[in-house]
Short mmCIF file of C-alpha atoms and ligand atoms in Angstrom, two decimals:
data_model
loop_
_atom_site.label_atom_id
_atom_site.label_comp_id
_atom_site.label_asym_id
_atom_site.label_seq_id
_atom_site.Cartn_x
_atom_site.Cartn_y
_atom_site.Cartn_z
CA GLY A 24 9.97 3.04 4.36
CA THR A 25 11.22 4.82 1.29
CA PRO A 26 14.41 4.35 -0.79
CA ALA A 27 17.70 5.36 0.86
CA SER A 28 19.35 8.69 0.03
CA LYS A 29 22.87 8.51 -1.39
CA SER A 30 23.91 11.97 -0.15
CA ASP A 31 27.13 12.33 1.89
CA ARG A 32 25.77 15.36 3.74
CA MET A 33 24.15 14.58 7.06
CA VAL A 34 21.15 16.23 8.67
CA THR A 35 20.05 16.07 12.32
CA LEU A 36 16.43 16.39 13.40
CA ALA A 37 14.15 15.31 16.24
CA ILE A 38 11.25 12.93 15.75
CA ASP A 39 8.92 12.49 18.72
CA GLY A 40 11.74 13.88 20.83
CA ARG A 41 14.32 11.37 19.55
CA GLU A 42 17.34 12.90 17.83
CA VAL A 43 18.36 11.20 14.59
CA THR A 44 21.06 11.96 11.99
CA VAL A 45 20.48 10.80 8.41
CA PRO A 46 21.74 11.66 4.90
CA GLU A 47 20.23 14.78 3.32
CA GLY A 48 17.32 13.84 1.05
CA THR A 49 16.11 11.07 3.36
CA SER A 50 12.34 11.09 3.88
CA ILE A 51 10.95 11.84 7.33
CA MET A 52 9.37 8.37 7.25
CA ARG A 53 12.74 6.68 6.76
CA ALA A 54 14.40 8.88 9.36
CA ALA A 55 11.65 7.94 11.82
CA ARG A 56 12.35 4.28 11.20
CA GLU A 57 16.06 4.92 11.89
CA ALA A 58 14.91 6.36 15.20
CA GLY A 59 12.85 3.23 15.92
CA ILE A 60 9.47 4.80 15.09
CA GLU A 61 7.11 3.09 12.63
CA VAL A 62 4.90 5.67 10.93
CA PRO A 63 1.66 4.07 9.62
CA LYS A 64 1.80 3.69 5.83
CA LEU A 65 0.24 1.81 2.93
CA CYS A 66 1.67 3.16 -0.31
CA ALA A 67 5.41 3.36 0.45
CA ASN A 68 8.20 0.79 0.52
CA ASP A 69 11.99 0.71 0.28
CA MET A 70 11.97 -0.26 -3.40
CA VAL A 71 9.93 2.45 -5.15
CA LYS A 72 9.92 6.22 -5.20
CA ALA A 73 7.47 7.70 -2.68
CA PHE A 74 4.16 8.69 -4.20
CA GLY A 75 2.10 10.09 -1.30
CA SER A 76 -1.21 8.56 -2.34
CA CYS A 77 -2.62 6.82 0.75
CA ARG A 78 -2.18 9.83 3.11
CA LEU A 79 -1.79 7.55 6.12
CA CYS A 80 1.73 8.68 6.99
CA LEU A 81 0.85 12.30 7.82
CA VAL A 82 2.89 14.03 10.53
CA GLU A 83 3.03 17.44 12.18
CA ILE A 84 6.15 19.60 12.03
CA ASP A 85 6.83 22.36 14.54
CA GLY A 86 6.49 25.75 12.84
CA ARG A 87 4.93 24.39 9.64
CA ALA A 88 1.24 24.47 8.74
CA GLY A 89 -0.70 21.40 7.68
CA THR A 90 0.04 17.72 7.99
CA PRO A 91 2.54 16.69 5.29
CA ALA A 92 3.04 13.10 4.19
CA SER A 93 6.21 11.81 5.84
CA CYS A 94 7.05 9.57 2.87
CA THR A 95 7.35 12.48 0.44
CA THR A 96 8.72 15.14 2.82
CA PRO A 97 12.52 15.25 3.10
CA VAL A 98 14.31 15.87 6.38
CA ALA A 99 15.81 19.28 7.18
CA GLU A 100 18.28 20.40 9.82
CA GLY A 101 16.68 21.08 13.20
CA LEU A 102 13.15 19.92 12.32
CA LYS A 103 10.93 18.87 15.18
CA VAL A 104 8.54 16.23 13.86
CA PHE A 105 5.62 14.65 15.71
CA THR A 106 4.16 11.40 14.40
CA THR A 107 1.35 10.66 16.86
CA THR A 108 -0.39 13.92 17.76
CA GLU A 109 -4.14 13.83 18.42
CA ARG A 110 -4.68 15.58 15.11
CA VAL A 111 -2.78 13.11 12.92
CA ASN A 112 -4.13 10.14 14.87
CA ALA A 113 -7.70 11.32 14.18
CA ILE A 114 -6.97 11.92 10.48
CA ARG A 115 -5.42 8.45 10.14
CA ARG A 116 -8.40 6.76 11.77
CA GLY A 117 -10.72 8.66 9.40
CA ILE A 118 -8.69 7.59 6.35
CA MET A 119 -8.57 3.96 7.45
CA GLU A 120 -12.29 4.00 8.16
CA LEU A 121 -12.98 5.10 4.59
CA TYR A 122 -10.66 2.43 3.17
CA MET A 123 -12.17 -0.31 5.32
CA SER A 124 -15.75 0.82 4.55
CA ASP A 125 -15.15 -0.27 0.94
CA HIS A 126 -13.23 -3.44 1.78
CA PRO A 127 -14.93 -6.86 1.96
CA ALA A 128 -15.71 -7.71 5.58
CA ASP A 129 -14.98 -11.39 4.89
CA CYS A 130 -11.61 -10.78 3.18
CA PRO A 131 -9.54 -13.97 3.66
CA ALA A 132 -6.24 -12.06 3.47
CA CYS A 133 -7.30 -9.97 6.50
CA ALA A 134 -8.42 -13.07 8.39
CA GLU A 135 -5.16 -14.88 7.64
CA GLY A 136 -3.00 -11.96 8.76
CA ASP A 137 -1.76 -11.45 5.18
CA CYS A 138 -3.10 -7.90 4.81
CA GLU A 139 -1.08 -4.80 5.62
CA MET A 140 -4.26 -2.73 5.52
CA ALA A 141 -5.86 -4.76 8.34
CA ARG A 142 -2.64 -4.41 10.33
CA MET A 143 -2.66 -0.64 9.81
CA ALA A 144 -6.35 -0.40 10.78
CA GLU A 145 -5.42 -1.99 14.09
CA LYS A 146 -2.31 0.13 14.48
CA VAL A 147 -4.22 3.42 14.08
CA GLY A 148 -6.88 2.25 16.55
CA LEU A 149 -9.82 1.84 14.15
CA THR A 150 -12.57 0.05 16.06
CA GLU A 151 -15.74 1.04 14.19
CA ILE A 152 -16.75 1.53 10.54
CA ARG A 153 -19.67 3.91 10.30
CA TYR A 154 -20.10 4.16 6.52
CA GLY A 155 -20.94 2.09 3.49
CA ARG A 156 -20.97 -1.66 3.81
CA ASP A 157 -24.30 -3.41 3.73
CA GLY A 158 -22.86 -6.47 5.43
CA GLU A 159 -23.97 -8.82 2.66
CA ASN A 160 -22.27 -7.98 -0.61
CA HIS A 161 -20.27 -4.99 0.68
CA VAL A 162 -21.57 -2.66 -2.00
CA VAL A 163 -21.41 0.95 -0.84
CA PRO A 164 -24.38 3.06 -2.00
CA ARG A 165 -23.28 5.17 -4.99
CA ILE A 166 -24.25 8.75 -5.59
CA HIS A 167 -24.38 8.13 -9.35
CA GLY A 168 -25.81 4.61 -9.33
CA ASP A 169 -24.07 1.25 -9.18
CA VAL A 170 -20.50 0.69 -10.25
CA ASN A 171 -19.95 -0.75 -13.70
CA PRO A 172 -19.62 -4.52 -12.98
CA HIS A 173 -16.43 -4.67 -15.07
CA PHE A 174 -14.61 -2.67 -12.43
CA ARG A 175 -15.44 -5.25 -9.76
CA GLU A 176 -14.59 -8.37 -11.78
CA PRO A 177 -11.52 -10.27 -10.56
CA ASP A 178 -8.76 -11.05 -13.06
CA LEU A 179 -7.86 -14.72 -12.61
CA SER A 180 -6.03 -15.11 -15.93
CA ASN A 181 -2.48 -15.29 -14.57
CA PRO A 182 -1.55 -18.84 -13.47
CA TYR A 183 0.37 -17.61 -10.40
CA PHE A 184 -1.66 -14.77 -8.92
CA ALA A 185 -5.13 -13.22 -8.92
CA TYR A 186 -6.26 -9.59 -8.86
CA ASP A 187 -9.45 -8.69 -6.97
CA PRO A 188 -10.45 -5.04 -7.51
CA ALA A 189 -12.93 -5.18 -4.61
CA LYS A 190 -9.95 -5.24 -2.24
CA CYS A 191 -7.85 -2.68 -4.14
CA ILE A 192 -7.34 0.84 -2.78
CA VAL A 193 -5.56 1.96 -5.99
CA CYS A 194 -2.48 3.08 -4.07
CA SER A 195 -0.52 2.24 -7.25
CA LEU A 196 2.31 0.48 -5.40
CA CYS A 197 1.93 -2.42 -7.86
CA VAL A 198 2.07 -0.09 -10.87
CA ARG A 199 5.27 1.50 -9.53
CA ALA A 200 6.81 -1.85 -8.57
CA CYS A 201 6.16 -3.17 -12.08
CA ALA A 202 7.85 -0.13 -13.61
CA GLU A 203 10.59 0.74 -11.11
CA VAL A 204 11.56 -2.69 -9.77
CA GLN A 205 10.94 -4.89 -12.80
CA GLY A 206 11.10 -2.28 -15.60
CA THR A 207 8.13 -3.86 -17.37
CA PHE A 208 5.53 -1.05 -17.35
CA ALA A 209 2.71 -3.59 -17.76
CA LEU A 210 0.31 -2.04 -15.24
CA THR A 211 -1.71 1.14 -15.09
CA VAL A 212 -4.74 2.60 -13.28
CA GLU A 213 -8.00 2.59 -15.20
CA GLY A 214 -11.13 4.62 -14.30
CA ARG A 215 -11.81 7.11 -11.55
CA GLY A 216 -13.14 7.09 -7.99
CA PHE A 217 -15.07 3.92 -7.10
CA GLU A 218 -14.74 2.87 -10.74
CA SER A 219 -10.96 2.70 -10.65
CA ARG A 220 -8.89 -0.47 -10.82
CA ILE A 221 -5.50 -1.74 -11.82
CA ALA A 222 -5.35 -2.75 -15.46
CA ALA A 223 -2.68 -4.62 -17.39
CA SER A 224 -1.44 -3.37 -20.78
CA MET A 225 -4.34 -1.29 -22.03
CA ASN A 226 -6.97 -3.31 -20.22
CA THR A 227 -6.18 -6.82 -21.37
CA PRO A 228 -6.23 -9.72 -18.88
CA PHE A 229 -2.94 -10.05 -16.97
CA PHE A 230 -2.08 -13.25 -18.83
CA ASP A 231 -2.42 -11.64 -22.28
CA SER A 232 -0.57 -8.48 -21.31
CA GLU A 233 3.12 -7.60 -21.14
CA CYS A 234 3.19 -8.89 -17.54
CA VAL A 235 6.10 -11.32 -17.10
CA SER A 236 4.68 -12.85 -13.89
CA CYS A 237 7.67 -11.65 -11.85
CA GLY A 238 5.50 -11.17 -8.75
CA ALA A 239 6.82 -7.67 -7.87
CA CYS A 240 3.25 -6.34 -7.83
CA VAL A 241 2.05 -9.14 -5.54
CA GLN A 242 4.89 -8.54 -3.10
CA ALA A 243 4.12 -4.81 -3.05
CA CYS A 244 0.31 -5.02 -2.61
CA PRO A 245 -0.72 -3.94 0.91
CA THR A 246 -4.35 -5.08 0.72
CA GLY A 247 -4.61 -8.66 -0.52
CA ALA A 248 -6.00 -7.42 -3.87
CA LEU A 249 -3.05 -9.08 -5.63
CA ARG A 250 -2.44 -12.49 -4.09
CA GLU A 251 -0.67 -15.68 -5.06
CA LYS A 252 -3.09 -18.38 -6.13
CA SER A 253 -1.25 -20.97 -4.05
CA VAL A 254 -1.89 -18.86 -0.94
CA ILE A 255 -5.55 -18.31 -1.90
CA GLU A 256 -6.05 -22.05 -2.40
CA LYS A 257 -3.97 -23.46 0.44
CA GLY A 258 -3.72 -20.61 2.94
CA MET A 259 -0.63 -18.96 4.32
CA PRO A 260 2.49 -21.17 4.36
CA GLU A 261 4.33 -21.84 7.59
CA TRP A 262 7.51 -20.41 6.18
CA SER A 263 8.77 -18.86 2.96
CA ALA A 264 12.11 -18.00 1.36
CA VAL A 265 13.11 -15.35 -1.14
CA THR A 266 15.99 -15.78 -3.58
CA THR A 267 17.46 -13.12 -5.84
CA CYS A 268 19.19 -14.00 -9.10
CA ALA A 269 20.97 -11.91 -11.72
CA TYR A 270 17.97 -12.00 -14.09
CA CYS A 271 15.92 -9.46 -12.17
CA GLY A 272 15.94 -7.71 -8.83
CA VAL A 273 12.51 -8.81 -7.63
CA GLY A 274 13.48 -11.90 -5.70
CA CYS A 275 11.59 -15.12 -6.39
CA SER A 276 9.79 -16.58 -3.43
CA PHE A 277 8.84 -20.14 -2.68
CA LYS A 278 6.64 -21.20 0.15
CA ALA A 279 6.36 -24.39 2.13
CA GLU A 280 2.90 -25.82 2.71
FE1 FES B 179 2.95 8.21 2.66
FE2 FES B 179 1.10 6.59 1.66
S1 FES B 179 2.82 6.08 2.83
S2 FES B 179 1.15 8.76 1.61
#
Protein backbone atom coordinates (compact mmCIF):
# COMPACT_ATOMS: atom_id res chain seq x y z
CA GLY A 1 0.00 0.00 0.00
CA THR A 2 1.15 3.46 0.92
CA PRO A 3 1.97 5.04 4.33
CA ALA A 4 -0.96 5.61 6.71
CA SER A 5 -2.52 9.06 7.08
CA LYS A 6 -2.48 10.56 10.58
CA SER A 7 -5.55 12.76 10.03
CA ASP A 8 -8.44 12.58 12.53
CA ARG A 9 -10.97 13.56 9.87
CA MET A 10 -12.69 10.64 8.19
CA VAL A 11 -13.79 10.31 4.58
CA THR A 12 -16.25 7.80 3.10
CA LEU A 13 -16.05 6.61 -0.50
CA ALA A 14 -17.01 3.58 -2.59
CA ILE A 15 -14.46 1.35 -4.27
CA ASP A 16 -15.82 -1.26 -6.68
CA GLY A 17 -19.15 -0.75 -4.94
CA ARG A 18 -17.75 -1.38 -1.44
CA GLU A 19 -18.16 1.50 0.99
CA VAL A 20 -15.06 2.30 3.05
CA THR A 21 -14.28 5.02 5.62
CA VAL A 22 -10.64 6.08 6.06
CA PRO A 23 -8.69 9.08 7.40
CA GLU A 24 -8.48 12.09 5.09
CA GLY A 25 -5.22 12.02 3.12
CA THR A 26 -5.27 8.23 2.72
CA SER A 27 -4.43 7.09 -0.81
CA ILE A 28 -7.09 5.34 -2.87
CA MET A 29 -4.76 2.33 -3.00
CA ARG A 30 -4.66 2.07 0.79
CA ALA A 31 -8.40 2.64 1.09
CA ALA A 32 -8.96 -0.15 -1.43
CA ARG A 33 -6.87 -2.49 0.68
CA GLU A 34 -9.00 -1.55 3.73
CA ALA A 35 -11.97 -2.62 1.64
CA GLY A 36 -10.28 -5.95 0.84
CA ILE A 37 -9.27 -5.00 -2.72
CA GLU A 38 -5.66 -5.44 -3.87
CA VAL A 39 -4.85 -2.94 -6.61
CA PRO A 40 -1.91 -4.16 -8.76
CA LYS A 41 1.26 -2.22 -7.93
CA LEU A 42 5.04 -2.34 -8.21
CA CYS A 43 6.47 0.93 -6.93
CA ALA A 44 4.50 1.50 -3.71
CA ASN A 45 4.79 0.09 -0.20
CA ASP A 46 3.74 1.02 3.33
CA MET A 47 7.18 2.41 4.22
CA VAL A 48 7.91 5.08 1.60
CA LYS A 49 6.07 8.05 0.17
CA ALA A 50 4.14 7.17 -3.00
CA PHE A 51 5.97 8.08 -6.17
CA GLY A 52 3.66 7.01 -9.01
CA SER A 53 6.37 5.67 -11.31
CA CYS A 54 5.24 2.18 -12.40
CA ARG A 55 1.70 3.26 -13.49
CA LEU A 56 0.31 -0.19 -12.72
CA CYS A 57 -2.14 0.99 -10.05
CA LEU A 58 -4.31 3.12 -12.35
CA VAL A 59 -8.02 3.35 -11.55
CA GLU A 60 -11.09 5.08 -12.95
CA ILE A 61 -13.10 7.56 -10.90
CA ASP A 62 -16.71 8.40 -11.69
CA GLY A 63 -16.93 11.96 -13.04
CA ARG A 64 -13.17 12.42 -13.47
CA ALA A 65 -11.25 12.16 -16.73
CA GLY A 66 -8.22 9.94 -17.19
CA THR A 67 -6.88 7.07 -15.17
CA PRO A 68 -5.05 8.41 -12.10
CA ALA A 69 -2.55 6.36 -10.11
CA SER A 70 -4.29 5.12 -6.97
CA CYS A 71 -1.08 5.30 -4.92
CA THR A 72 -0.70 9.05 -5.39
CA THR A 73 -4.39 10.05 -5.49
CA PRO A 74 -5.94 10.84 -2.11
CA VAL A 75 -9.48 9.81 -1.19
CA ALA A 76 -12.32 12.35 -1.23
CA GLU A 77 -15.82 12.24 0.21
CA GLY A 78 -18.32 10.43 -2.01
CA LEU A 79 -15.84 9.24 -4.66
CA LYS A 80 -16.86 6.25 -6.72
CA VAL A 81 -13.68 4.41 -7.71
CA PHE A 82 -13.39 1.43 -10.05
CA THR A 83 -10.23 -0.66 -9.97
CA THR A 84 -10.88 -3.31 -12.62
CA THR A 85 -12.63 -1.70 -15.58
CA GLU A 86 -11.85 -3.00 -19.07
CA ARG A 87 -9.90 0.17 -19.74
CA VAL A 88 -7.56 -0.05 -16.74
CA ASN A 89 -7.17 -3.81 -17.13
CA ALA A 90 -6.01 -3.30 -20.74
CA ILE A 91 -3.61 -0.50 -19.75
CA ARG A 92 -2.13 -2.66 -16.97
CA ARG A 93 -1.58 -5.60 -19.30
CA GLY A 94 0.14 -3.27 -21.78
CA ILE A 95 2.43 -1.87 -19.07
CA MET A 96 3.32 -5.31 -17.75
CA GLU A 97 3.99 -6.54 -21.27
CA LEU A 98 6.52 -3.75 -21.78
CA TYR A 99 8.21 -4.48 -18.44
CA MET A 100 8.37 -8.21 -19.11
CA SER A 101 9.62 -7.70 -22.69
CA ASP A 102 12.84 -6.30 -21.20
CA HIS A 103 13.11 -8.83 -18.37
CA PRO A 104 15.25 -11.98 -18.65
CA ALA A 105 13.05 -14.94 -19.58
CA ASP A 106 15.19 -17.24 -17.42
CA CYS A 107 15.11 -15.00 -14.32
CA PRO A 108 15.63 -17.29 -11.29
CA ALA A 109 13.71 -14.94 -8.97
CA CYS A 110 10.60 -15.32 -11.18
CA ALA A 111 11.02 -19.10 -11.32
CA GLU A 112 11.43 -19.33 -7.54
CA GLY A 113 8.35 -17.22 -6.83
CA ASP A 114 10.53 -14.44 -5.37
CA CYS A 115 9.51 -11.76 -7.87
CA GLU A 116 6.64 -9.37 -7.32
CA MET A 117 6.76 -8.41 -11.00
CA ALA A 118 6.05 -12.00 -12.11
CA ARG A 119 3.20 -12.16 -9.60
CA MET A 120 1.75 -8.92 -10.97
CA ALA A 121 2.10 -10.14 -14.57
CA GLU A 122 -0.06 -13.10 -13.61
CA LYS A 123 -2.49 -10.97 -11.63
CA VAL A 124 -3.17 -8.61 -14.56
CA GLY A 125 -3.66 -11.57 -16.91
CA LEU A 126 -0.55 -11.15 -19.09
CA THR A 127 -0.25 -14.29 -21.21
CA GLU A 128 1.82 -13.15 -24.20
CA ILE A 129 4.82 -10.86 -24.77
CA ARG A 130 4.81 -9.53 -28.30
CA TYR A 131 7.85 -7.23 -28.22
CA GLY A 132 11.58 -7.27 -27.75
CA ARG A 133 13.21 -10.38 -26.41
CA ASP A 134 15.27 -12.46 -28.78
CA GLY A 135 14.96 -15.52 -26.56
CA GLU A 136 18.72 -15.97 -26.28
CA ASN A 137 20.33 -13.02 -24.55
CA HIS A 138 17.14 -11.00 -24.05
CA VAL A 139 18.55 -7.92 -25.72
CA VAL A 140 15.77 -5.74 -27.11
CA PRO A 141 16.64 -4.09 -30.45
CA ARG A 142 17.60 -0.45 -29.80
CA ILE A 143 16.62 2.47 -31.94
CA HIS A 144 19.97 4.15 -31.27
CA GLY A 145 22.20 1.07 -31.25
CA ASP A 146 23.18 -1.24 -28.41
CA VAL A 147 23.10 -0.24 -24.78
CA ASN A 148 26.39 0.78 -23.22
CA PRO A 149 27.58 -2.51 -21.60
CA HIS A 150 28.25 -0.68 -18.31
CA PHE A 151 24.54 -0.25 -17.80
CA ARG A 152 23.97 -4.01 -17.98
CA GLU A 153 26.85 -5.06 -15.72
CA PRO A 154 25.80 -6.56 -12.38
CA ASP A 155 27.25 -5.09 -9.19
CA LEU A 156 28.43 -8.00 -7.04
CA SER A 157 30.66 -5.95 -4.73
CA ASN A 158 28.46 -6.08 -1.63
CA PRO A 159 29.05 -9.27 0.40
CA TYR A 160 25.33 -9.67 1.23
CA PHE A 161 23.42 -8.79 -1.92
CA ALA A 162 23.81 -8.36 -5.67
CA TYR A 163 22.33 -5.83 -8.09
CA ASP A 164 21.44 -6.96 -11.63
CA PRO A 165 20.39 -4.02 -13.84
CA ALA A 166 18.99 -6.39 -16.48
CA LYS A 167 16.11 -7.14 -14.09
CA CYS A 168 15.65 -3.56 -12.85
CA ILE A 169 12.63 -1.48 -13.93
CA VAL A 170 14.04 1.66 -12.24
CA CYS A 171 10.91 2.12 -10.14
CA SER A 172 13.20 3.76 -7.56
CA LEU A 173 11.66 1.95 -4.58
CA CYS A 174 15.20 1.04 -3.47
CA VAL A 175 16.38 4.65 -3.77
CA ARG A 176 13.45 5.83 -1.65
CA ALA A 177 13.83 3.01 0.89
CA CYS A 178 17.51 3.88 1.31
CA ALA A 179 16.65 7.53 1.94
CA GLU A 180 13.29 7.37 3.73
CA VAL A 181 13.61 4.13 5.72
CA GLN A 182 17.34 4.05 6.44
CA GLY A 183 18.21 7.75 6.01
CA THR A 184 21.42 6.89 4.16
CA PHE A 185 20.88 8.47 0.72
CA ALA A 186 23.42 6.08 -0.84
CA LEU A 187 21.44 5.28 -3.99
CA THR A 188 20.41 7.21 -7.06
CA VAL A 189 19.26 6.60 -10.65
CA GLU A 190 21.89 6.97 -13.34
CA GLY A 191 21.22 7.32 -17.09
CA ARG A 192 18.01 7.50 -19.08
CA GLY A 193 15.63 5.11 -20.81
CA PHE A 194 17.14 1.68 -21.51
CA GLU A 195 20.46 3.06 -20.26
CA SER A 196 19.21 3.73 -16.76
CA ARG A 197 20.23 1.83 -13.65
CA ILE A 198 20.52 2.20 -9.92
CA ALA A 199 23.88 3.57 -8.86
CA ALA A 200 25.46 3.84 -5.42
CA SER A 201 27.11 7.08 -4.26
CA MET A 202 28.05 8.76 -7.51
CA ASN A 203 28.51 5.54 -9.42
CA THR A 204 30.91 3.65 -7.20
CA PRO A 205 30.39 -0.07 -6.51
CA PHE A 206 27.92 -0.70 -3.67
CA PHE A 207 30.71 -1.91 -1.40
CA ASP A 208 32.77 1.28 -1.81
CA SER A 209 29.80 3.60 -1.45
CA GLU A 210 27.98 5.03 1.56
CA CYS A 211 25.73 1.93 1.58
CA VAL A 212 25.61 0.45 5.09
CA SER A 213 24.29 -2.94 3.89
CA CYS A 214 21.06 -2.51 5.86
CA GLY A 215 19.07 -4.44 3.24
CA ALA A 216 16.18 -1.93 2.99
CA CYS A 217 16.68 -1.74 -0.78
CA VAL A 218 16.66 -5.52 -1.16
CA GLN A 219 13.45 -5.83 0.84
CA ALA A 220 11.81 -3.13 -1.28
CA CYS A 221 12.84 -4.41 -4.74
CA PRO A 222 9.84 -5.86 -6.62
CA THR A 223 11.79 -7.46 -9.48
CA GLY A 224 14.65 -9.59 -8.17
CA ALA A 225 17.17 -6.99 -9.42
CA LEU A 226 18.41 -6.58 -5.83
CA ARG A 227 18.68 -10.01 -4.21
CA GLU A 228 20.45 -11.51 -1.24
CA LYS A 229 23.47 -13.55 -2.27
CA SER A 230 22.49 -16.36 0.08
CA VAL A 231 19.17 -16.68 -1.76
CA ILE A 232 20.89 -16.53 -5.17
CA GLU A 233 23.32 -19.26 -4.14
CA LYS A 234 21.06 -21.54 -2.13
CA GLY A 235 17.56 -20.72 -3.35
CA MET A 236 14.60 -19.54 -1.36
CA PRO A 237 14.61 -20.58 2.32
CA GLU A 238 11.75 -22.57 3.77
CA TRP A 239 11.09 -19.90 6.35
CA SER A 240 12.46 -16.53 7.39
CA ALA A 241 12.19 -14.17 10.35
CA VAL A 242 12.52 -10.41 10.64
CA THR A 243 13.72 -8.67 13.80
CA THR A 244 13.70 -4.94 14.47
CA CYS A 245 16.15 -3.34 16.87
CA ALA A 246 16.60 0.23 18.10
CA TYR A 247 19.55 0.86 15.74
CA CYS A 248 17.44 1.26 12.63
CA GLY A 249 13.89 0.68 11.48
CA VAL A 250 14.64 -1.66 8.58
CA GLY A 251 14.31 -4.98 10.35
CA CYS A 252 17.11 -7.52 9.95
CA SER A 253 16.08 -10.79 8.41
CA PHE A 254 17.58 -14.22 8.77
CA LYS A 255 16.59 -17.20 6.75
CA ALA A 256 16.70 -20.91 7.40
CA GLU A 257 18.11 -23.15 4.70
FE1 LIG B 1 1.15 3.42 -8.12
FE2 LIG B 1 3.37 2.33 -9.05
S1 LIG B 1 2.12 1.63 -7.46
S2 LIG B 1 2.32 4.05 -9.81
